[in-house]
Amino acid sequence: MTMDDTPGKRLAKKLSDRVRAESERAAEALRSRPDYSRTFGYFLELAEKGPGAVLNRTGRETVSMLCVQVPPELVHAAGLQPFKIWGGSSWNFSPPEAPTLMCPMLKASMAVMGANENFQGRDWVVPTTCDWVVKFPEIASRVWKRPAPRVFWLELPHLKERPYGGQRWLEEMFRLKDFLESIGEKITGKSLARSAALYARAWRAMNRLSDMRRDGALPPVWFMLIMGTFFLDSPERWTEAAENVTPSPVGNSAVRVFLAGSPIFFPNLKLPLLLEEAGLYAAADDLCSSGRVIPGAVTCHDTSEFGVISAVAERYHRACLCPIFIDNDRRVNNILGRRKDVRFDGVIFHVLKGCHPYDIESLGLESELKRRGLRFLRLETDHTPEDSRNLFARLEAFHNTVKGGFHDRQDRA
Ligand code: SF4
């Protein structure tokens, strides 16, 4: 057996061929849309090439993070490139070494990252969020037939509003700093403040895109594609491209909705494309793959090392809306608060099959939002295309219901 013939190499080749062909097809379909603008080209190319090219693009050693609760500012301040692990492949990749009902996003990540051997051995930061995330390094190394990556476990307090939750998280940030320094450069108050300023600029660019989408000047499909590419290049280059995105106006006949729930990544844009086809306009979202890629700009008046790390810790913990938290009233309040600014009449809640945190959360959220007069539709799906017509029928019915309610209100007025 030659080196190229090991089971691990054969699997990487198979994954690489499948993932590349699928990404090329999806990118081509997006390029041929009538609303394609030249300024989207950079992002589409990033998405199409995927994580394999991050090292070449940035020249920095890559640290893979399994969740957006890891502050990229800290990773960047150590001279490293933060990469958020993601995958949107619609291929039903079901290796016997992985549980059948595994989170589809992580299954797709195994395919995408397995196709890029360079990535498998790099250092990972894994926050203890949901069970799938916690078990992912073990499952992935079994599937890839390689030793597990070097993992830094970031212990996440699931009660975040209690003072000891914040204190524990701050301690974790200092442990993370030590880990990052062991593979990169020393992090100082100044280097961290510089990185925080870079990410604050990226966040402002994201906000501008979000406002464009709210105002009907950026189709949600493009917004989601652009946001999903954030960790594939240096924050400077990505931000500059985002600042240059030009409006691509959409007609305003669609019914406006808020999109919540499990993340959505290229090339699996099934749901945003179906929403569009059904006449529903996702004017805002709170997906960790899109509307909340970073939770906000870190502002710090105290520029000492302790001061900046405390500001970063506070921003990434308290502002996070992830359903794995026990005390998470912010989530419903965030949707209701956004309604004033964004204007929408319904909420579409996306649940990936096997994604327990969002599945459980959808039940409580549904009754609360309906009580406040919002229409609510929960859609459970995976990345495969088989249920597309069924989803479309439900979205179309939802569109008609929301539109009917809107006309009733107008008639009564
Ligand atoms: S929260 Fe849901 S989508 Fe995210 S990793 Fe866990 S199971 Fe997957």
mmCIF file of N, CA and C in Angstrom, residues 259-262 264 270-272 274-275 278 280 347-353 358-359 362 366 376-382 387-388 390-396 398:
data_model
loop_
_atom_site.group_PDB
_atom_site.id
_atom_site.type_symbol
_atom_site.label_atom_id
_atom_site.label_comp_id
_atom_site.label_asym_id
_atom_site.label_seq_id
_atom_site.Cartn_x
_atom_site.Cartn_y
_atom_site.Cartn_z
ATOM 1 N N LEU A 259 -35.899 35.425 10.357
ATOM 2 C CA LEU A 259 -35.439 34.039 10.289
ATOM 3 C C LEU A 259 -34.616 33.721 11.534
ATOM 4 N N ALA A 260 -35.015 32.659 12.246
ATOM 5 C CA ALA A 260 -34.298 32.281 13.482
ATOM 6 C C ALA A 260 -33.960 30.792 13.426
ATOM 7 N N GLY A 261 -33.106 30.352 14.360
ATOM 8 C CA GLY A 261 -32.860 28.920 14.504
ATOM 9 C C GLY A 261 -31.464 28.471 14.144
ATOM 10 N N SER A 262 -31.370 27.229 13.660
ATOM 11 C CA SER A 262 -30.075 26.592 13.375
ATOM 12 C C SER A 262 -29.371 27.306 12.218
ATOM 13 N N ILE A 264 -27.116 28.250 8.763
ATOM 14 C CA ILE A 264 -27.237 27.901 7.333
ATOM 15 C C ILE A 264 -25.952 28.335 6.643
ATOM 16 N N LYS A 270 -30.707 26.166 0.642
ATOM 17 C CA LYS A 270 -32.053 25.665 0.320
ATOM 18 C C LYS A 270 -33.147 26.535 0.930
ATOM 19 N N LEU A 271 -33.045 26.791 2.228
ATOM 20 C CA LEU A 271 -34.125 27.525 2.886
ATOM 21 C C LEU A 271 -34.232 28.983 2.405
ATOM 22 N N PRO A 272 -33.133 29.761 2.374
ATOM 23 C CA PRO A 272 -33.291 31.137 1.859
ATOM 24 C C PRO A 272 -33.804 31.188 0.425
ATOM 25 N N LEU A 274 -35.844 28.959 -0.958
ATOM 26 C CA LEU A 274 -37.272 28.608 -0.924
ATOM 27 C C LEU A 274 -38.115 29.760 -0.374
ATOM 28 N N LEU A 275 -37.558 30.475 0.604
ATOM 29 C CA LEU A 275 -38.272 31.640 1.157
ATOM 30 C C LEU A 275 -38.526 32.644 0.040
ATOM 31 N N ALA A 278 -41.161 31.558 -2.320
ATOM 32 C CA ALA A 278 -42.512 31.629 -1.749
ATOM 33 C C ALA A 278 -42.954 33.071 -1.490
ATOM 34 N N LEU A 280 -41.376 35.300 0.490
ATOM 35 C CA LEU A 280 -41.084 35.724 1.870
ATOM 36 C C LEU A 280 -39.707 36.377 1.899
ATOM 37 N N VAL A 347 -42.296 34.874 11.967
ATOM 38 C CA VAL A 347 -40.967 34.311 12.259
ATOM 39 C C VAL A 347 -40.899 32.908 11.656
ATOM 40 N N ILE A 348 -39.858 32.669 10.874
ATOM 41 C CA ILE A 348 -39.598 31.317 10.365
ATOM 42 C C ILE A 348 -38.497 30.749 11.239
ATOM 43 N N PHE A 349 -38.772 29.606 11.859
ATOM 44 C CA PHE A 349 -37.777 29.014 12.760
ATOM 45 C C PHE A 349 -37.199 27.750 12.117
ATOM 46 N N HIS A 350 -35.919 27.784 11.838
ATOM 47 C CA HIS A 350 -35.230 26.688 11.139
ATOM 48 C C HIS A 350 -34.607 25.724 12.154
ATOM 49 N N VAL A 351 -35.035 24.470 12.111
ATOM 50 C CA VAL A 351 -34.441 23.464 13.000
ATOM 51 C C VAL A 351 -33.760 22.396 12.149
ATOM 52 N N LEU A 352 -32.463 22.256 12.329
ATOM 53 C CA LEU A 352 -31.754 21.172 11.645
ATOM 54 C C LEU A 352 -32.062 19.874 12.394
ATOM 55 N N LYS A 353 -32.385 18.819 11.629
ATOM 56 C CA LYS A 353 -32.705 17.534 12.282
ATOM 57 C C LYS A 353 -31.540 17.100 13.158
ATOM 58 N N TYR A 358 -31.835 24.084 19.396
ATOM 59 C CA TYR A 358 -32.818 24.931 18.705
ATOM 60 C C TYR A 358 -34.197 24.264 18.673
ATOM 61 N N ASP A 359 -34.201 22.939 18.595
ATOM 62 C CA ASP A 359 -35.459 22.203 18.581
ATOM 63 C C ASP A 359 -36.230 22.496 19.879
ATOM 64 N N SER A 362 -37.436 26.150 20.156
ATOM 65 C CA SER A 362 -38.510 26.590 19.253
ATOM 66 C C SER A 362 -39.873 26.490 19.936
ATOM 67 N N GLU A 366 -42.200 29.741 20.273
ATOM 68 C CA GLU A 366 -43.427 29.780 19.471
ATOM 69 C C GLU A 366 -44.587 30.373 20.275
ATOM 70 N N PHE A 376 -45.878 32.299 13.346
ATOM 71 C CA PHE A 376 -44.670 31.506 13.597
ATOM 72 C C PHE A 376 -44.735 30.219 12.784
ATOM 73 N N LEU A 377 -43.660 29.908 12.094
ATOM 74 C CA LEU A 377 -43.598 28.634 11.353
ATOM 75 C C LEU A 377 -42.284 27.946 11.665
ATOM 76 N N ARG A 378 -42.390 26.727 12.191
ATOM 77 C CA ARG A 378 -41.193 25.939 12.524
ATOM 78 C C ARG A 378 -40.955 24.929 11.416
ATOM 79 N N LEU A 379 -39.767 24.946 10.840
ATOM 80 C CA LEU A 379 -39.444 24.008 9.763
ATOM 81 C C LEU A 379 -38.272 23.143 10.179
ATOM 82 N N GLU A 380 -38.491 21.836 10.200
ATOM 83 C CA GLU A 380 -37.399 20.922 10.557
ATOM 84 C C GLU A 380 -36.902 20.259 9.273
ATOM 85 N N THR A 381 -35.616 20.358 9.032
ATOM 86 C CA THR A 381 -35.082 19.844 7.778
ATOM 87 C C THR A 381 -33.609 19.484 7.948
ATOM 88 N N ASP A 382 -32.986 19.057 6.856
ATOM 89 C CA ASP A 382 -31.538 18.824 6.882
ATOM 90 C C ASP A 382 -30.962 19.497 5.635
ATOM 91 N N ASP A 387 -36.790 17.196 0.607
ATOM 92 C CA ASP A 387 -38.035 17.739 1.179
ATOM 93 C C ASP A 387 -38.365 19.148 0.656
ATOM 94 N N SER A 388 -37.668 19.588 -0.391
ATOM 95 C CA SER A 388 -37.824 20.979 -0.843
ATOM 96 C C SER A 388 -39.269 21.330 -1.209
ATOM 97 N N ASN A 390 -42.033 19.951 -0.240
ATOM 98 C CA ASN A 390 -42.865 19.954 0.953
ATOM 99 C C ASN A 390 -42.658 21.261 1.749
ATOM 100 N N LEU A 391 -41.397 21.653 1.889
ATOM 101 C CA LEU A 391 -41.105 22.904 2.604
ATOM 102 C C LEU A 391 -41.723 24.091 1.872
ATOM 103 N N PHE A 392 -41.615 24.044 0.539
ATOM 104 C CA PHE A 392 -42.155 25.157 -0.249
ATOM 105 C C PHE A 392 -43.664 25.295 -0.023
ATOM 106 N N ALA A 393 -44.369 24.150 -0.018
ATOM 107 C CA ALA A 393 -45.828 24.203 0.171
ATOM 108 C C ALA A 393 -46.155 24.848 1.523
ATOM 109 N N ARG A 394 -45.407 24.515 2.547
ATOM 110 C CA ARG A 394 -45.675 25.088 3.877
ATOM 111 C C ARG A 394 -45.337 26.584 3.910
ATOM 112 N N LEU A 395 -44.266 26.943 3.215
ATOM 113 C CA LEU A 395 -43.889 28.370 3.188
ATOM 114 C C LEU A 395 -44.922 29.189 2.410
ATOM 115 N N GLU A 396 -45.407 28.595 1.339
ATOM 116 C CA GLU A 396 -46.411 29.304 0.523
ATOM 117 C C GLU A 396 -47.690 29.523 1.341
ATOM 118 N N PHE A 398 -47.865 29.680 4.562
ATOM 119 C CA PHE A 398 -47.534 30.673 5.598
ATOM 120 C C PHE A 398 -47.595 32.084 5.007
#
